[in-house]
Amino acid sequence: MTSSDGLPHFPPPMIQDNVNGWGPCDMPQQFKDMPYQPFSKGDRLGKISDWTGLAFQDKKYINKYQSQFGSGSQYAYYHEEDESTFHLVDTTRIQKPPYQRGRFRQNQRNMRGRGGGRGGAQAQFQLLGKGFKLRDRDRKGQSGAKRYGKTQNIRNNKNQAPIKNRDASVTVRSDWVTIEEMDFARFSKLSLPNVKEPQDLYCCGSVEFYDKSYDRVNCKNEKPLVSNERIFHTVTTTDDPIIRKLSKTEGNVYATDTILATLMCCTRSNYSWDIVIEKIGDKLFFDKRDNTEFDLLTVNETSQDPPSDEQTSINSPRNLALEATFINHNFSQQVLKSGDARHSFDNPNPFISEEEEEEGEVASVAYKYRKWDLGEGIGLVARCEHDGVLASPNGDLQFLNIKALNEWDSKLSGGVEWRQKLDVQRGAVLANELRNNSCKLAKWTVQALLAGSAQIKFGYVSRAQVRDATRHVILGTQQYKPAEFAGQINLNMDNAWGILRCIIDICLKQKDGKYLIMKDPNKPLIRLYDIPDNTFDSDNEENEDEDGLPNM
């Protein structure tokens, strides 16, 4: 630039005079409102653009081009008084080597005090034995102690395997309203004593006599389990024509023995289940859903090591449930004298259709519709079942409930070998079943008590081959009086009646409509949901029939 006189001229820049310090006084006008990416002197400056796509190939240094101020977005907002650039000087202690730590030296003194060397190591493992389980082959010498460090099996409560998340029996929908949560700790404190003996309202069906030759079956004289084609009915409450008829004159709460046993023994259950409740006026109907697995028998539900969830395995929970249900149906009919006359009640089986009579024989079963007075105007009407009958020495008839316990794989189930222990230590086998199947055995006992059975027969059925779930053998039988067996398994019927009465009281307080009780799949509690009236209804089925009772 030249001036008017022709001489070069340099215009001086505008200088801001900061009388209180150094540096600019305010933001230059040309840089105002311009996006700014903050960085510190310690940041590594990366590439402006990377056309090879390999900038983050090194996983170890994936963050080396990112600013310590956050996500690295140049449009991110930062507070003017942000102090994240200030760092406190590191004041942590310098990590000492193991030989200088107090615990290491203390352990050395303890080992020297116990003899040092090999004896000291063995003493340490004796102390660990309270919380760990040392394998037998690792108890010999110091070499075993070294292997123990790699193969120890931790079984204390602090180091248990992670709990598996189970699936709910039914998907909770968004339009369902949770009314109440009832935890098992609360249920365990309930009691309803002095429930009076029930009244028999209606008896129907016919049962066969028990074959006493099966009492002599043992592991050396086993019998194969024979499949049969008999028809079993699992009719729910509102589909039962007898309950529909009785609901007009008797009681105000209606259910089946299976549903009642599930509610009364809910505190022992781990798997999820659900029960539908219809409230019509002052009456309650406890039902199960259509096409549900409610009637399947669980296997090792209460075991510390439950079956694997691998669906393709024959030992998955669902496949084991199907196998156990198949075994129970066949065993309960095989131990009866099918060729002899039956004991029949005055009324026929209400569930037999003409087509079923033509297709095949119906299973041996007798139904009793009984009524209990639970106090405060609550009359419970339930359908109960007998599987067989036995003639006592004095000529009286004793009704039976017949159930089967099944062995599937003693190594996977953590049990005992039935073929080795059943004949000589039957109590140990039953104790192991009580530990692994506490809920199932409790429900069977409650069903026998509700029906008024004189005895409950248990069969011990095992696989002929461990890897074959289709062929089974009967290894023995055992019988108990239901009341005595309830005492052995710590089943308190006063508490069971208290749980049922609590659930009934909560449901009776609700408005008319449909509800669902579901056991939480992963927590010890049950929830009561208010669900729409058309939930679980069939497509071609009306919600109510001419009697005003719901159709499930």
XYZ file of C-alpha atoms in Angstrom:
552
model
C 0.000 0.000 0.000
C 1.334 3.432 -0.917
C 0.489 6.815 0.498
C -0.336 10.049 -1.353
C 3.325 11.059 -1.332
C 4.246 7.799 -3.107
C 6.044 6.279 -0.132
C 5.120 2.799 1.165
C 2.744 2.942 4.111
C 1.895 0.162 6.581
C -1.326 0.642 8.568
C -0.854 -0.554 12.165
C -3.369 -3.156 13.394
C -5.894 -2.294 16.104
C -4.435 -3.160 19.465
C -6.599 -3.832 22.487
C -4.999 -2.495 25.622
C -5.733 -4.690 28.625
C -4.781 -2.592 31.648
C -5.678 -5.400 34.114
C -3.622 -8.170 32.562
C -2.571 -9.570 29.222
C -4.466 -10.979 26.222
C -7.557 -9.741 24.402
C -10.310 -8.013 26.318
C -13.315 -9.421 24.384
C -14.217 -11.702 21.464
C -13.220 -10.332 18.032
C -16.265 -9.526 15.921
C -15.254 -11.784 13.023
C -15.017 -14.827 15.341
C -18.309 -14.282 17.195
C -20.863 -17.181 17.074
C -18.381 -19.406 15.262
C -18.483 -23.120 16.302
C -15.491 -24.040 18.400
C -14.039 -27.429 19.222
C -12.282 -27.255 22.606
C -9.152 -29.268 23.243
C -6.358 -29.335 25.735
C -2.648 -29.581 25.296
C -2.729 -33.246 26.300
C -5.096 -34.260 23.485
C -3.783 -36.043 20.418
C -4.792 -34.300 17.217
C -6.082 -36.753 14.664
C -6.749 -36.666 10.988
C -9.138 -34.207 9.393
C -10.569 -36.999 7.264
C -9.690 -40.654 6.844
C -10.412 -42.111 3.415
C -9.045 -45.572 4.217
C -11.606 -46.424 6.928
C -8.935 -47.867 9.216
C -8.787 -45.082 11.769
C -10.422 -47.191 14.494
C -9.056 -50.574 13.570
C -6.916 -50.594 16.663
C -9.423 -51.418 19.429
C -6.916 -50.726 22.140
C -6.572 -47.044 21.170
C -10.091 -46.502 19.887
C -10.424 -43.283 21.928
C -7.042 -41.764 21.151
C -8.487 -39.225 18.682
C -11.380 -38.205 20.900
C -11.257 -35.147 23.116
C -11.354 -35.639 26.835
C -14.157 -33.079 27.009
C -16.819 -35.538 25.944
C -18.309 -36.826 22.730
C -16.163 -34.569 20.528
C -19.027 -32.855 18.714
C -18.101 -29.310 17.724
C -21.702 -28.226 18.256
C -21.954 -29.514 21.793
C -22.785 -27.044 24.557
C -20.230 -26.376 27.290
C -20.879 -24.308 30.358
C -18.739 -21.201 30.608
C -17.557 -22.139 34.086
C -16.818 -25.752 33.245
C -13.913 -26.921 35.390
C -13.353 -30.255 33.707
C -9.967 -29.072 32.413
C -8.636 -28.879 35.960
C -7.226 -32.111 37.337
C -6.294 -33.039 40.883
C -2.755 -34.194 41.313
C -2.687 -37.994 41.747
C -2.325 -38.765 45.453
C -2.907 -42.526 45.365
C -0.467 -44.848 47.073
C 2.125 -46.689 45.106
C 1.076 -50.325 44.764
C 3.358 -52.521 46.847
C 4.609 -55.842 45.560
C 2.971 -58.924 47.125
C 5.901 -59.756 49.364
C 5.611 -56.345 51.066
C 1.834 -56.520 51.742
C 0.645 -57.190 55.271
C -1.819 -59.975 54.356
C 0.874 -61.912 52.483
C 3.289 -61.703 55.394
C 0.544 -62.647 57.835
C -0.291 -65.736 55.783
C 3.388 -66.636 55.761
C 3.495 -66.420 59.555
C 0.353 -68.548 59.799
C 1.854 -71.178 57.512
C 5.080 -71.226 59.523
C 3.062 -71.515 62.723
C 1.182 -74.529 61.292
C 4.290 -76.276 60.213
C 5.220 -74.447 57.000
C 5.749 -75.960 53.622
C 3.314 -78.679 52.634
C 1.656 -78.868 56.043
C 0.905 -75.143 55.966
C -0.769 -75.392 52.567
C -2.918 -78.287 53.758
C -3.930 -76.266 56.805
C -4.989 -73.409 54.565
C -7.192 -75.742 52.498
C -8.733 -77.114 55.684
C -9.833 -73.585 56.509
C -11.170 -73.123 52.986
C -13.065 -76.379 53.328
C -15.791 -74.540 55.233
C -16.725 -72.574 52.134
C -15.434 -74.772 49.305
C -15.701 -78.386 48.269
C -12.343 -80.017 47.561
C -12.345 -82.967 45.220
C -11.082 -86.255 46.653
C -8.227 -86.615 44.191
C -6.970 -83.144 45.161
C -6.439 -84.040 48.791
C -3.072 -85.719 48.270
C 0.007 -83.576 48.708
C 1.046 -80.236 47.428
C 0.492 -81.119 43.758
C -3.178 -81.665 44.558
C -3.208 -78.278 46.271
C -1.885 -76.659 43.109
C -4.580 -78.345 40.999
C -7.167 -77.210 43.508
C -6.490 -73.608 42.583
C -7.643 -74.376 39.014
C -10.459 -76.875 39.626
C -12.076 -75.713 42.848
C -15.873 -75.941 42.846
C -17.255 -72.881 44.600
C -20.622 -73.624 46.195
C -21.033 -70.984 48.841
C -23.831 -68.453 48.597
C -21.596 -65.574 47.541
C -20.312 -67.390 44.444
C -23.351 -69.230 43.145
C -24.060 -69.380 39.435
C -26.087 -66.441 38.121
C -29.833 -66.884 38.379
C -31.493 -67.694 35.091
C -34.251 -65.378 33.968
C -37.327 -67.464 33.286
C -40.124 -66.551 30.919
C -43.579 -65.650 32.173
C -46.388 -68.119 31.522
C -48.293 -65.409 29.638
C -47.199 -62.105 28.136
C -48.394 -59.121 30.160
C -50.145 -56.689 27.847
C -50.007 -52.922 28.016
C -53.717 -52.583 28.821
C -53.490 -54.811 31.910
C -53.648 -52.983 35.224
C -51.725 -54.293 38.223
C -54.026 -54.303 41.239
C -51.864 -55.874 43.915
C -48.603 -57.719 44.477
C -48.603 -60.478 47.087
C -45.166 -61.657 48.176
C -44.494 -65.104 49.606
C -43.071 -63.727 52.849
C -46.485 -62.280 53.567
C -48.223 -65.514 52.623
C -46.048 -67.591 54.945
C -47.496 -65.772 57.963
C -51.155 -66.417 57.107
C -53.287 -69.052 58.795
C -56.915 -70.152 58.676
C -57.345 -72.863 61.349
C -60.299 -75.113 62.088
C -61.694 -75.395 58.575
C -64.655 -77.734 58.882
C -64.950 -81.037 57.044
C -66.400 -80.584 53.550
C -69.820 -81.598 52.372
C -70.132 -83.943 49.381
C -72.555 -82.378 46.899
C -72.239 -84.688 43.905
C -70.280 -87.879 43.090
C -69.838 -89.371 39.642
C -67.584 -91.562 37.523
C -66.047 -94.977 38.144
C -62.669 -96.242 39.326
C -60.826 -99.557 39.054
C -59.254 -101.510 41.888
C -55.556 -101.284 42.679
C -53.350 -104.255 41.773
C -51.434 -105.160 44.928
C -48.808 -107.068 42.935
C -47.137 -103.733 42.181
C -46.308 -103.373 45.873
C -43.762 -106.174 45.390
C -41.952 -104.534 42.488
C -38.311 -103.633 43.205
C -35.143 -102.827 41.323
C -34.308 -106.511 40.839
C -37.854 -107.259 39.735
C -38.672 -104.185 37.691
C -41.619 -103.903 35.331
C -41.725 -101.975 32.065
C -44.077 -99.018 31.880
C -46.744 -99.751 29.269
C -48.315 -96.989 27.220
C -52.109 -96.885 26.986
C -54.624 -95.032 24.872
C -57.031 -94.072 27.643
C -58.687 -90.677 27.513
C -57.972 -88.113 30.240
C -60.165 -85.053 30.750
C -58.769 -81.768 32.084
C -61.916 -79.680 31.998
C -61.667 -76.210 33.511
C -64.107 -74.784 36.049
C -66.564 -72.860 33.896
C -66.699 -75.630 31.275
C -67.821 -78.143 33.920
C -71.598 -78.706 33.585
C -71.894 -79.895 37.195
C -70.250 -76.729 38.576
C -72.509 -74.622 36.349
C -75.505 -76.361 37.854
C -74.239 -76.136 41.445
C -73.332 -72.448 41.079
C -77.051 -71.592 41.033
C -77.681 -73.039 44.500
C -74.393 -73.813 46.288
C -71.445 -71.626 47.324
C -69.976 -68.514 45.774
C -66.368 -69.555 44.938
C -65.735 -72.295 42.360
C -62.551 -74.079 41.273
C -60.926 -77.452 40.598
C -58.579 -79.307 42.934
C -55.621 -78.629 40.618
C -56.224 -74.876 40.669
C -56.722 -74.840 44.449
C -53.539 -76.851 45.028
C -51.575 -74.412 42.847
C -52.782 -71.436 44.879
C -52.387 -73.116 48.270
C -48.822 -74.252 47.490
C -47.757 -71.133 45.585
C -44.995 -70.289 48.074
C -43.088 -73.408 46.961
C -43.248 -72.647 43.238
C -40.408 -71.247 41.147
C -41.828 -71.496 37.640
C -44.400 -69.042 36.353
C -48.097 -69.982 36.124
C -51.344 -68.084 35.778
C -55.007 -68.465 36.739
C -57.937 -66.540 35.268
C -60.636 -65.247 37.625
C -64.161 -64.223 36.653
C -66.129 -62.141 39.152
C -69.869 -62.078 38.536
C -71.797 -60.406 41.319
C -70.698 -62.014 44.558
C -69.340 -65.144 42.837
C -65.795 -66.054 41.815
C -64.799 -68.600 39.156
C -61.132 -69.715 39.139
C -60.182 -70.976 35.664
C -57.205 -71.936 33.571
C -56.603 -70.648 30.055
C -57.218 -72.701 26.920
C -54.183 -74.310 25.280
C -52.033 -73.753 28.338
C -49.366 -75.904 29.994
C -51.007 -75.545 33.380
C -51.680 -79.298 33.700
C -48.110 -80.343 32.856
C -46.050 -81.651 35.776
C -42.833 -79.806 36.556
C -39.541 -81.655 37.041
C -36.811 -80.493 39.432
C -38.525 -77.138 39.813
C -37.101 -76.506 43.289
C -33.667 -78.007 42.636
C -30.533 -75.951 43.236
C -29.447 -76.929 39.720
C -32.632 -76.834 37.597
C -32.735 -78.379 34.106
C -31.066 -76.569 31.238
C -33.166 -74.260 29.069
C -31.843 -75.743 25.819
C -35.052 -76.420 23.885
C -33.591 -79.137 21.646
C -32.470 -81.253 24.596
C -34.654 -84.074 25.918
C -33.822 -82.715 29.378
C -35.210 -79.217 28.851
C -37.899 -78.139 31.351
C -40.751 -78.461 28.862
C -39.654 -81.840 27.489
C -39.212 -83.159 31.021
C -42.696 -81.860 31.912
C -44.202 -83.680 28.944
C -42.326 -86.848 29.891
C -43.457 -86.660 33.538
C -47.091 -86.107 32.520
C -46.906 -89.051 30.110
C -45.453 -91.263 32.862
C -48.143 -90.267 35.366
C -51.001 -90.974 32.987
C -49.671 -94.404 32.077
C -48.595 -95.408 35.580
C -51.898 -94.408 37.202
C -53.749 -96.767 34.822
C -51.239 -99.609 34.624
C -51.313 -100.364 38.365
C -55.093 -100.926 38.261
C -56.955 -104.159 37.457
C -58.382 -103.215 34.108
C -60.127 -106.525 33.487
C -62.126 -106.607 36.720
C -65.286 -104.746 37.617
C -65.118 -101.093 38.519
C -66.549 -99.298 41.490
C -69.070 -96.871 40.036
C -70.963 -94.016 41.601
C -74.621 -93.380 40.953
C -73.874 -90.707 38.353
C -71.820 -91.274 35.180
C -68.743 -89.337 34.117
C -70.114 -85.985 32.882
C -67.275 -85.385 30.395
C -67.607 -88.514 28.253
C -69.022 -87.859 24.812
C -70.449 -90.406 22.407
C -67.402 -90.124 20.162
C -65.026 -90.858 23.073
C -67.017 -93.936 24.041
C -66.633 -95.248 20.489
C -62.943 -94.345 20.112
C -61.555 -95.921 23.245
C -61.684 -96.494 26.955
C -61.857 -93.565 29.358
C -59.322 -93.390 32.183
C -60.269 -94.633 35.635
C -61.395 -91.566 37.548
C -64.104 -90.601 40.014
C -65.173 -87.036 40.726
C -66.384 -85.569 43.984
C -67.874 -82.096 44.102
C -67.317 -80.873 47.633
C -68.158 -77.708 49.538
C -66.092 -76.039 52.277
C -67.239 -73.282 54.618
C -64.388 -70.774 54.889
C -66.274 -68.376 57.155
C -67.870 -64.968 56.633
C -70.271 -66.306 54.041
C -67.611 -67.802 51.739
C -68.655 -71.202 50.388
C -65.995 -72.952 48.285
C -67.166 -75.577 45.771
C -64.465 -77.643 44.062
C -64.213 -80.702 41.844
C -61.852 -83.309 43.304
C -60.578 -86.563 41.810
C -59.835 -90.169 42.826
C -57.631 -92.371 40.630
C -58.410 -95.791 42.079
C -59.919 -97.773 44.907
C -58.577 -100.436 47.276
C -60.490 -102.956 49.359
C -59.252 -102.969 52.944
C -59.069 -106.231 55.008
C -62.286 -105.355 56.833
C -64.140 -104.867 53.554
C -64.207 -101.071 53.456
C -63.316 -99.217 50.294
C -60.365 -96.842 50.368
C -60.041 -94.315 47.564
C -56.553 -93.626 46.214
C -54.616 -90.922 44.452
C -51.906 -92.493 42.297
C -48.846 -90.467 41.255
C -45.437 -91.253 39.780
C -42.000 -89.804 40.510
C -39.611 -90.130 37.592
C -35.832 -90.370 37.353
C -34.370 -88.855 34.193
C -30.612 -88.421 34.712
C -29.145 -88.675 38.189
C -25.873 -87.045 37.101
C -27.543 -83.950 35.672
C -30.224 -83.713 38.351
C -27.759 -83.993 41.229
C -29.656 -86.904 42.714
C -28.897 -90.476 43.717
C -28.951 -93.603 41.603
C -32.349 -95.158 42.166
C -31.255 -98.628 41.092
C -28.573 -98.573 43.784
C -30.426 -96.846 46.631
C -34.148 -97.451 46.181
C -34.312 -100.930 47.728
C -31.959 -100.222 50.643
C -32.328 -96.466 51.243
C -35.765 -95.473 49.996
C -35.896 -92.638 52.519
C -32.826 -91.028 50.951
C -34.412 -91.234 47.501
C -37.652 -89.663 48.728
C -35.751 -86.951 50.609
C -33.922 -86.044 47.409
C -37.243 -85.862 45.550
C -38.667 -83.629 48.277
C -35.722 -81.287 47.795
C -35.953 -81.196 43.989
C -39.753 -81.391 43.579
C -41.119 -79.802 46.737
C -43.876 -77.895 44.945
C -45.126 -80.858 42.915
C -45.277 -83.200 45.910
C -47.040 -80.566 48.020
C -49.689 -80.053 45.322
C -50.279 -83.807 45.049
C -50.714 -84.003 48.813
C -53.175 -81.096 48.861
C -55.195 -82.701 46.063
C -55.408 -85.963 48.016
C -56.492 -84.106 51.164
C -59.131 -82.106 49.301
C -60.550 -85.267 47.718
C -60.536 -87.134 51.042
C -58.385 -89.996 49.713
C -57.367 -92.598 52.259
C -53.962 -93.149 50.661
C -51.658 -91.636 48.115
C -49.610 -94.116 46.065
C -46.210 -93.085 44.747
C -44.508 -94.954 41.950
C -40.786 -94.749 41.191
C -40.346 -94.771 37.411
C -36.971 -94.455 35.692
C -35.755 -94.352 32.131
C -34.667 -97.683 30.707
C -31.777 -95.792 29.098
C -30.620 -92.387 30.261
C -30.697 -90.872 26.787
C -34.049 -92.356 25.793
C -37.113 -90.489 27.085
C -39.632 -92.880 25.516
C -38.992 -96.159 27.389
C -39.385 -96.438 31.163
C -39.452 -99.067 33.894
C -41.203 -99.210 37.265
C -38.679 -99.726 40.074
C -40.988 -99.663 43.108
C -44.020 -98.185 44.836
C -44.725 -96.560 48.178
C -47.887 -95.430 49.931
C -48.692 -92.816 52.574
C -51.690 -91.419 54.322
C -52.045 -87.866 52.993
C -52.276 -86.232 56.435
C -49.148 -88.038 57.681
C -47.226 -87.286 54.509
C -48.171 -83.598 54.808
C -46.523 -83.550 58.229
C -43.346 -85.128 56.835
C -42.965 -82.517 54.100
C -43.800 -79.590 56.436
C -47.043 -78.826 54.632
C -49.189 -76.725 56.968
C -52.797 -76.899 55.818
C -53.795 -74.014 58.090
C -51.316 -71.840 56.199
C -52.544 -73.226 52.854
C -56.158 -72.352 53.710
C -55.006 -68.919 54.894
C -53.307 -68.208 51.544
C -56.432 -69.239 49.644
C -58.703 -67.176 51.868
C -56.473 -64.098 51.444
C -56.612 -64.373 47.642
C -60.401 -64.866 47.724
C -60.901 -61.817 49.947
C -58.819 -59.609 47.644
C -60.713 -60.784 44.561
C -64.141 -60.356 46.163
C -63.355 -56.683 46.819
C -62.894 -55.996 43.106
C -65.590 -54.902 40.694
C -67.210 -57.355 38.299
C -64.933 -58.382 35.448
C -62.039 -60.616 34.494
C -58.752 -60.840 36.399
C -55.517 -62.778 36.171
C -53.248 -64.091 38.919
C -49.707 -64.790 37.709
C -46.638 -66.040 39.514
C -43.687 -63.793 38.716
C -41.152 -65.898 36.782
C -38.127 -64.564 38.684
C -39.429 -63.240 42.021
C -41.209 -64.911 44.973
C -44.515 -63.119 44.520
C -47.775 -63.255 42.583
C -49.561 -60.351 40.912
C -53.243 -59.690 40.401
C -54.070 -58.005 37.074
C -57.294 -56.397 35.905
C -57.652 -57.539 32.287
C -60.236 -56.734 29.579
C -63.278 -58.982 29.500
C -62.503 -60.312 26.014
C -58.976 -61.458 26.933
C -58.296 -65.144 26.080
C -61.741 -65.554 24.487
C -61.968 -67.692 21.372
C -62.740 -65.991 18.075
C -65.981 -67.806 17.416
C -67.209 -67.930 20.979
C -69.463 -65.557 22.845
C -68.375 -64.231 26.182
C -71.343 -65.555 28.109
C -73.857 -68.349 27.642
C -77.534 -68.478 28.404
C -76.860 -69.152 32.104
C -74.883 -65.921 32.456
C -71.668 -67.841 33.182
C -68.437 -67.039 31.324
C -67.096 -69.172 28.502
C -63.344 -69.603 28.687
